[in-house]
Each structure stands twice: as structure tokens, then as C-alpha cells.
Short mmCIF file of C-alpha atoms in Angstrom, two decimals:
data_model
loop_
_atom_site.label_atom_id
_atom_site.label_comp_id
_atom_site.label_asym_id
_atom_site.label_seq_id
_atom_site.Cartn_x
_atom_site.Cartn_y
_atom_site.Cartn_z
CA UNK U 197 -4.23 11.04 3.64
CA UNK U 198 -7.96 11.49 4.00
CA UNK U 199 -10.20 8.70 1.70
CA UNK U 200 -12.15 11.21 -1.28
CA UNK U 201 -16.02 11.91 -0.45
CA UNK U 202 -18.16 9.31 -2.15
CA UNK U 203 -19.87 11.21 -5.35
CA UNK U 204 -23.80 11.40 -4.94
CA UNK U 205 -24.56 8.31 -7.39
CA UNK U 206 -22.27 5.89 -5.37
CA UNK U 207 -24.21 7.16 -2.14
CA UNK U 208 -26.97 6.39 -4.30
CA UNK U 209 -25.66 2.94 -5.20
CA UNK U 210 -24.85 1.88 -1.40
CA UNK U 211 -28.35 3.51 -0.36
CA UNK U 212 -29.73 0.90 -3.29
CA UNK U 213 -27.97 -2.33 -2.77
CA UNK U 214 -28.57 -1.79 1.20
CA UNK U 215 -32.27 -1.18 0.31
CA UNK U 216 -32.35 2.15 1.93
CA UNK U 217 -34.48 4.18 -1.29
CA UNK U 218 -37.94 4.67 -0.71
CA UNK U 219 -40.11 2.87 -3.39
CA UNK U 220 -39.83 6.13 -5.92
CA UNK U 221 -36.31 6.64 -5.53
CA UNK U 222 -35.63 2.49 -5.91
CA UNK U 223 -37.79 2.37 -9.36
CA UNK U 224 -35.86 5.79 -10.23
CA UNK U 225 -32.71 4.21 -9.81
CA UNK U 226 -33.11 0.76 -10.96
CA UNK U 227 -33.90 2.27 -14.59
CA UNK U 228 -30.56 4.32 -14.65
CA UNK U 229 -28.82 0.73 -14.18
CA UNK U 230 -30.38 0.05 -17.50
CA UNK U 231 -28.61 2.47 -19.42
CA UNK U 232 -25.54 3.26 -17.18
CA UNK U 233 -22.91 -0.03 -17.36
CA UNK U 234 -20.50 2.62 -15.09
CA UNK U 235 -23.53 2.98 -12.49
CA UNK U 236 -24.47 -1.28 -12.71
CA UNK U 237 -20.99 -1.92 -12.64
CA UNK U 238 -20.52 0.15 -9.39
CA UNK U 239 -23.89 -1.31 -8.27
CA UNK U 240 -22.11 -5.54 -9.19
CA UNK U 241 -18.97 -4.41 -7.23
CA UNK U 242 -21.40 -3.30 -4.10
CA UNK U 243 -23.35 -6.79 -4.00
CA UNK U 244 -20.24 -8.44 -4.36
CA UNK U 245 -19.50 -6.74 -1.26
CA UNK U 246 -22.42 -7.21 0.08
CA UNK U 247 -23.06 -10.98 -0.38
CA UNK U 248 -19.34 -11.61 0.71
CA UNK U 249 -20.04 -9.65 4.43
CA UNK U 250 -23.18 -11.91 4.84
CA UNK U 251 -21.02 -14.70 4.69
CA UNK U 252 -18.32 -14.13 6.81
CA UNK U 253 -18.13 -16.67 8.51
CA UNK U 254 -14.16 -18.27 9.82
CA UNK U 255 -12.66 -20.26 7.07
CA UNK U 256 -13.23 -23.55 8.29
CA UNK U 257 -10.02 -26.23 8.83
CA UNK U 258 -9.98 -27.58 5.78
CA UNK U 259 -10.27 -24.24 4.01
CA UNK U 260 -6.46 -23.30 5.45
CA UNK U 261 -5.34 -27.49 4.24
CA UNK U 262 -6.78 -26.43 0.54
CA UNK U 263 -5.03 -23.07 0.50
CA UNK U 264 -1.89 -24.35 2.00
CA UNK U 265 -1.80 -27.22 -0.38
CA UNK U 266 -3.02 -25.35 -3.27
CA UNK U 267 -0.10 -22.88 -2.84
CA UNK U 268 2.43 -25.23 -2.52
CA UNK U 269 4.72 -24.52 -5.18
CA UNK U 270 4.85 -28.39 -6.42
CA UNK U 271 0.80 -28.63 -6.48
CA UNK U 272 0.87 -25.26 -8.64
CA UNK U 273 3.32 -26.82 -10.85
CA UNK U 274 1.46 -30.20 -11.63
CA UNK U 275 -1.52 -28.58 -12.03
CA UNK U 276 -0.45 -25.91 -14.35
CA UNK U 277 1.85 -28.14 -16.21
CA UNK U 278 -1.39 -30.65 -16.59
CA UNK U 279 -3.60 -28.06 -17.57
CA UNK U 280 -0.99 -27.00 -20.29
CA UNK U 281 -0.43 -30.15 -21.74
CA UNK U 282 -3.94 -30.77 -22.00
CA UNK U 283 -4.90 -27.78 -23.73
CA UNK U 284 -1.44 -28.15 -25.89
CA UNK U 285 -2.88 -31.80 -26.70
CA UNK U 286 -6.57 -30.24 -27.93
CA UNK U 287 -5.33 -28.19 -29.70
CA UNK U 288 -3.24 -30.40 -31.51
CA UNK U 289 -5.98 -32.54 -32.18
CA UNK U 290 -8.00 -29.77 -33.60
CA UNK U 291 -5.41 -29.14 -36.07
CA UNK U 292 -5.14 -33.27 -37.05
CA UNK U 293 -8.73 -32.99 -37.17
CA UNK U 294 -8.76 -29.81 -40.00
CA UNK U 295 -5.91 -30.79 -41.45
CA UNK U 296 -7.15 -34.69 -42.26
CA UNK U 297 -10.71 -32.94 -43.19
CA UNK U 298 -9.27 -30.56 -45.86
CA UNK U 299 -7.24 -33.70 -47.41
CA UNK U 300 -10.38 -35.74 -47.01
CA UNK U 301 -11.60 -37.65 -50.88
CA UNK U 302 -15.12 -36.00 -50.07
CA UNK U 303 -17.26 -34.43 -52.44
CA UNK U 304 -17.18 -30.68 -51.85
CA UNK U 305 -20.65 -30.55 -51.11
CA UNK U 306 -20.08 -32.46 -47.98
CA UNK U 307 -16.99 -30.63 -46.91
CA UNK U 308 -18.80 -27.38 -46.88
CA UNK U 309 -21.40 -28.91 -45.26
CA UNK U 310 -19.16 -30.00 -42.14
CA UNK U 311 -17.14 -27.03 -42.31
CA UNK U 312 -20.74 -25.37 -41.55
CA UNK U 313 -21.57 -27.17 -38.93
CA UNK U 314 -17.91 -26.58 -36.91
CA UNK U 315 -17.94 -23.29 -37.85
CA UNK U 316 -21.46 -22.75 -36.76
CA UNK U 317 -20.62 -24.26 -33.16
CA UNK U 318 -17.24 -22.40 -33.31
CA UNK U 319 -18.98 -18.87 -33.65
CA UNK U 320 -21.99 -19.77 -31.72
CA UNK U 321 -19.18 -20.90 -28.65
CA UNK U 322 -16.94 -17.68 -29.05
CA UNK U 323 -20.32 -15.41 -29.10
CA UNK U 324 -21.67 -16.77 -25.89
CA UNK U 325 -17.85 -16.76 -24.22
CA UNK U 326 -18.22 -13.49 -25.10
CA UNK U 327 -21.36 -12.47 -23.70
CA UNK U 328 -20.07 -14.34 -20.56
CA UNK U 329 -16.94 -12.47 -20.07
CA UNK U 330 -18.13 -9.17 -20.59
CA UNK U 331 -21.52 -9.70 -18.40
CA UNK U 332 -19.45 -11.05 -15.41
CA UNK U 333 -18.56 -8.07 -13.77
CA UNK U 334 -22.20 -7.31 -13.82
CA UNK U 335 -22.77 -11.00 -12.13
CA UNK U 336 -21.86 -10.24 -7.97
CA UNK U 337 -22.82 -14.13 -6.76
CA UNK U 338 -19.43 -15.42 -8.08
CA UNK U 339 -17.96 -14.31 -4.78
CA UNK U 340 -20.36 -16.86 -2.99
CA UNK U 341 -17.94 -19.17 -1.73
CA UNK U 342 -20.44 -21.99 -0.36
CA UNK K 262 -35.48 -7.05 3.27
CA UNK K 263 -32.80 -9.28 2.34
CA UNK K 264 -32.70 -9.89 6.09
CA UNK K 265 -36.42 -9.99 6.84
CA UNK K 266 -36.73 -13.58 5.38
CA UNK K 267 -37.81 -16.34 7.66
CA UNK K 268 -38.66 -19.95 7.64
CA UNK K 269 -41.66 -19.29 9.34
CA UNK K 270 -44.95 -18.32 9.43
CA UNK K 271 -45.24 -16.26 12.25
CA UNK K 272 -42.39 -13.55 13.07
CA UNK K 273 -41.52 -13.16 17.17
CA UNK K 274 -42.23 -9.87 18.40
CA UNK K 275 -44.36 -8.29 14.67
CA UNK K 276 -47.54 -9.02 13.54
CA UNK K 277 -48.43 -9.17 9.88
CA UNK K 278 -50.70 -6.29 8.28
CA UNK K 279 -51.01 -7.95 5.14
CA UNK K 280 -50.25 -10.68 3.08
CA UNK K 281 -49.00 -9.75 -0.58
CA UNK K 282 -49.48 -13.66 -2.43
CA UNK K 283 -46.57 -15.65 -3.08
CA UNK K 284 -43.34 -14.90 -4.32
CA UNK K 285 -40.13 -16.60 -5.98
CA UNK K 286 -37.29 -16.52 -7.55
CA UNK K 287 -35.08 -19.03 -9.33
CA UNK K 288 -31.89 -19.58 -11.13
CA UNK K 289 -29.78 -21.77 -12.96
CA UNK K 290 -26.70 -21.53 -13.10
CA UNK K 291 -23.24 -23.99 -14.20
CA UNK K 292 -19.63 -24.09 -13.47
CA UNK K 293 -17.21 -23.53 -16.70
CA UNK K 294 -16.22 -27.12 -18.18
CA UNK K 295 -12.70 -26.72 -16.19
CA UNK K 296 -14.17 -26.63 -12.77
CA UNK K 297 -16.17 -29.91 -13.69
CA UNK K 298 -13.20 -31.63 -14.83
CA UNK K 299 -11.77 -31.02 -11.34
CA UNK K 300 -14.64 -31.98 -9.84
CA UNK K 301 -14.99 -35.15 -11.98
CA UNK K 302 -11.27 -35.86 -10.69
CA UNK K 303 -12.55 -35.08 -7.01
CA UNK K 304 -15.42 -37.66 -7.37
CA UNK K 305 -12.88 -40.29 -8.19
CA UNK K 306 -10.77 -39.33 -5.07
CA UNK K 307 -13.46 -38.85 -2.54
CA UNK K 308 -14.41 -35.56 -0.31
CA UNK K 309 -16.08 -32.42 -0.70
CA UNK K 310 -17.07 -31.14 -3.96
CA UNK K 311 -16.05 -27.53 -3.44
CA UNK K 312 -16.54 -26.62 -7.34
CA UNK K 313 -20.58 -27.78 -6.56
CA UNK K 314 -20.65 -26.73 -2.91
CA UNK K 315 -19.73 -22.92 -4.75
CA UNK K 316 -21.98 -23.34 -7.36
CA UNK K 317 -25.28 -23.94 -4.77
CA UNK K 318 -24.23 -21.27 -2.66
CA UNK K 319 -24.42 -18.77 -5.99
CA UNK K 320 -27.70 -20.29 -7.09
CA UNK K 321 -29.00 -20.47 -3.86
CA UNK K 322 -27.97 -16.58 -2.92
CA UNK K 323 -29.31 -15.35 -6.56
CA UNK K 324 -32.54 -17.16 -5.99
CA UNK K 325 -32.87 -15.46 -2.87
CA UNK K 326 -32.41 -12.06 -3.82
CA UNK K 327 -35.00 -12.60 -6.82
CA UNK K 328 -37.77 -13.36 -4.53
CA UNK K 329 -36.64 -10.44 -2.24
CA UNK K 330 -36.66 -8.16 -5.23
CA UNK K 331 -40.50 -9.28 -6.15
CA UNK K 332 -41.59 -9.03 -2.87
CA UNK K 333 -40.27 -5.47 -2.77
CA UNK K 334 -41.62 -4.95 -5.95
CA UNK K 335 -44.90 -5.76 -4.45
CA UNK K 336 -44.67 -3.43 -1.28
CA UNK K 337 -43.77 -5.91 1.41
CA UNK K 338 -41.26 -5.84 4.19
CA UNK K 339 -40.92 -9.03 4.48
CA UNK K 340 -41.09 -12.73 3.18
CA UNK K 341 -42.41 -15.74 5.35
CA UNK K 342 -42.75 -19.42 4.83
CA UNK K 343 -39.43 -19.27 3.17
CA UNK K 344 -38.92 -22.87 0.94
CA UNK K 345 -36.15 -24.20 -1.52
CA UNK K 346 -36.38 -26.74 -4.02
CA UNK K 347 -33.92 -27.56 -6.06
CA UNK K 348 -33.86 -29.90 -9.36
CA UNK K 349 -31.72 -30.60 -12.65
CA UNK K 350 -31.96 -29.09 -15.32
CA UNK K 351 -28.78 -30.14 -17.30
CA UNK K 352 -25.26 -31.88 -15.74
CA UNK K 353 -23.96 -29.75 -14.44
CA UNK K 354 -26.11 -27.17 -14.03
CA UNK K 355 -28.18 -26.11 -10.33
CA UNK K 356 -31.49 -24.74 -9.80
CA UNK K 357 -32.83 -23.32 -6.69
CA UNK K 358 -36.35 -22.24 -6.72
CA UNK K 359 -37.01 -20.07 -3.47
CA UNK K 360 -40.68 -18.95 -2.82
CA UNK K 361 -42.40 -17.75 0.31
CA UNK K 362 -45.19 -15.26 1.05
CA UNK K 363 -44.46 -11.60 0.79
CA UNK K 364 -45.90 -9.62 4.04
CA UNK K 365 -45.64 -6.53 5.74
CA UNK K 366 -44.62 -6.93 9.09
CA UNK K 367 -44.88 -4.15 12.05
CA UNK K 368 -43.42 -4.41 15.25
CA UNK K 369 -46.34 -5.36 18.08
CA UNK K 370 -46.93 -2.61 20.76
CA UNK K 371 -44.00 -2.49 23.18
CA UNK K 372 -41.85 -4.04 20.69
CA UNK K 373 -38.23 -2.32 19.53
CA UNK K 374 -38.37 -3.15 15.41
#
């Protein structure tokens, strides 16, 4: 089974990202990206690529101890089992916490005046989590390893 | 260009045409609040940092390929006189400022580029 031609715009994108396009064809290019996610996404996935080949270098020794160890089925299970508790345990005090603040003896001036300001954090948090998970396949230096 | 970056002033074997002014790029960037409570578990234990060591080689790389991109921009081939500094900007976070000189190299006579 033969491998599918590349279409024209992901010769384009590998021609881009290994800075083959003469200056024209570059600026050209570069302002599709802008309104093309499909073509910048493409473009991410490339770098990745990219950045990952300039770096590839042998795993050093301690590399293979950290992956052995870190697949190790009773390191896996600690960890997870930690990480679950802990988040379990937040959780649980964010619910103390909203639970003791609605049965709080505080005028209701003051409760909507902290319910602002958690709420106000909350959305502020979830809107930049959000802008972070759905800009990270744009973002091709998370497969820098050191 | 992302390959025609160097330390130095002068390039073995090319000759620079012109000089294009200075150029940089910088980022900051942070780990999520996960990796750092890993690391701050590491710190406590002793050895490499791997969470950190990951996070300079991202800001470091991203850096990089700004000031590549803006000495492109400017019609260079090259950047010399490469330099990194690095500071804090938050806990946490890394910065990497890399500047250097954007030039055009060309091969001297006799030379293979």
C-alpha cells in the first residue's frame, strides 16, 4: 500500500516550516495561517516535528531509569491513587467551603459580594483553561523535551 | 535560517554583505500547577528538575525561532552574536530573551555554501 500524495497546501506547509518560500510566497502564506486553523494546525503538527528532529539526540541513562520506573505498575498506582485523593480532598473542601458560606449569619450584601469575587476567579480560571486547551495544538514547543 | 545562527561574530568560510540591526525574541512561558507540585516534591528529594529542565528547553526553542522569524522578516540569512538572558518574571514562570545581529551571509570565493 502506497502512502497518498501530499495535497499542494501541506507541500506548502513543509516548504514553510523548512523555510524553503521565497519572501512573497512566505508573507503569502503566513496570512492564510491567520484565517485557516486546518492550515496552522497542519503548520503546529510540522514544527512539532520539526523541533523534535533537531533534538534527537540518545535518551540519556537516566531517561530509560525514569521511564522504567515511571511505568512500573506500583509507581503508576501511587501516583494515580495520590493524585485522586488529592483532587477528591479539594473538592471536598470546595463544597465545605460553599456549603458553610451559604449557612453563613452574614448580611446578604456581603454574601453576594464574596460569591462575586469566587465566581469572578471561577469564570476568569475556566475562560483562560479554555483558551489554553484549545490554543495548544497550535503551540509545537511542548514537544521540547530539555 | 533556523540553522544559520551562531555564537559568533564572524562565520568560517562566508563573509557578511550586510548587517540588518539587532534582533530578538522572547518568551515566557509556565508549567501547569501539577507539574510544579512534582517538582516542589523533587526539590525536597534532590536531582534533576525535569518539569523546569522541559520548561527552558520550550522557552529557550520559542525564543529562538522569534528572533529567526524577525530576522527573516528583515531579509537576512543569518543571525550572529547569538546571546540569552534569562530572568523571572513570576514563580514559576521562564523567560529567555535571545538577540543577535541579523546578516546576510555569502559563501567566500572557493567556498561550497
Amino acid at each position: 500500500m502506497t502512502a497518498p500524495h501530499p495535497s499542494r497546501d501541506e507541500l506548502l506547509a513543509m516548504a514553510f516550516v523548512d523555510d524553503q518560500l521565497d519572501h512573497e510566497a512566505r508573507a503569502a502564506f503566513a496570512l492564510r495561517l491567520q484565517s485557516e486553523p486546518e492550515l496552522a494546525r497542519e503548520v503546529a503538527a510540522l514544527q512539532r516535528l520539526d523541533l523534535m528532529a533537531q533534538h534527537a539526540a540518545p535518551a540519556e541513562p537516566i531517561d530509560l531509569a525514569w521511564q522504567a520506573i515511571d511505568s512500573e505498575p506500583a509507581q503508576r498506582a501511587v501516583l494515580g491513587f495520590g493524585w485522586l485523593i488529592l483532587f477528591a480532598g479539594i473538592l471536598g473542601m470546595l463544597a465545605i467551603l460553599v456549603l458553610n458560606f451559604a449557612h453563613a449569619d452574614l448580611p446578604l450584601w456581603q454574601k453576594a459580594c464574596l460569591a462575586g469575587v469566587f465566581g469572578g476567579l471561577s469564570l476568569i480560571f475556566f475562560a483562560i483553561l479554555r483558551r489554553r486547551l484549545q490554543s495548544r495544538p497550535f503551540d509545537p514547543y511542548t514537544a521540547v523535551k530539555r | 535560517m533556523k540553522k544559520h545562527l551562531y555564537t559568533t561574530d564572524d562565520v568560517p568560510g562566508f563573509h557578511r554583505t550586510e548587517a540588518l540591526g539587532l534582533v530578538r525574541g522572547s518568551s515566557v512561558r509556565a508549567r501547569h500547577l501539577g507539574r510544579d507540585l512534582t517538582a516542589m516534591f523533587k526539590n525536597i528529594v534532590g536531582g534533576e528538575l525535569d518539569e523546569y529542565t522541559k520548561l527552558m528547553g520550550e522557552v529557550r526553542e520559542q525564543a529562538l525561532d522569534r528572533m529567526a522569524d524577525e530576522a527573516r522578516a528583515l531579509g537576512a540569512n543569518a543571525v550572529v552574536g547569538v546571546r540569552f538572558v534569562s530572568t523571572e518574571i513570576a514563580t514559576g514562570a521562564a523567560e529567555v530573551l535571545a538577540y543577535g545581529t541579523a546578516v546576510k551571509l555569502t559563501p567566500k570565493s572557493g567556498t561550497d555554501s
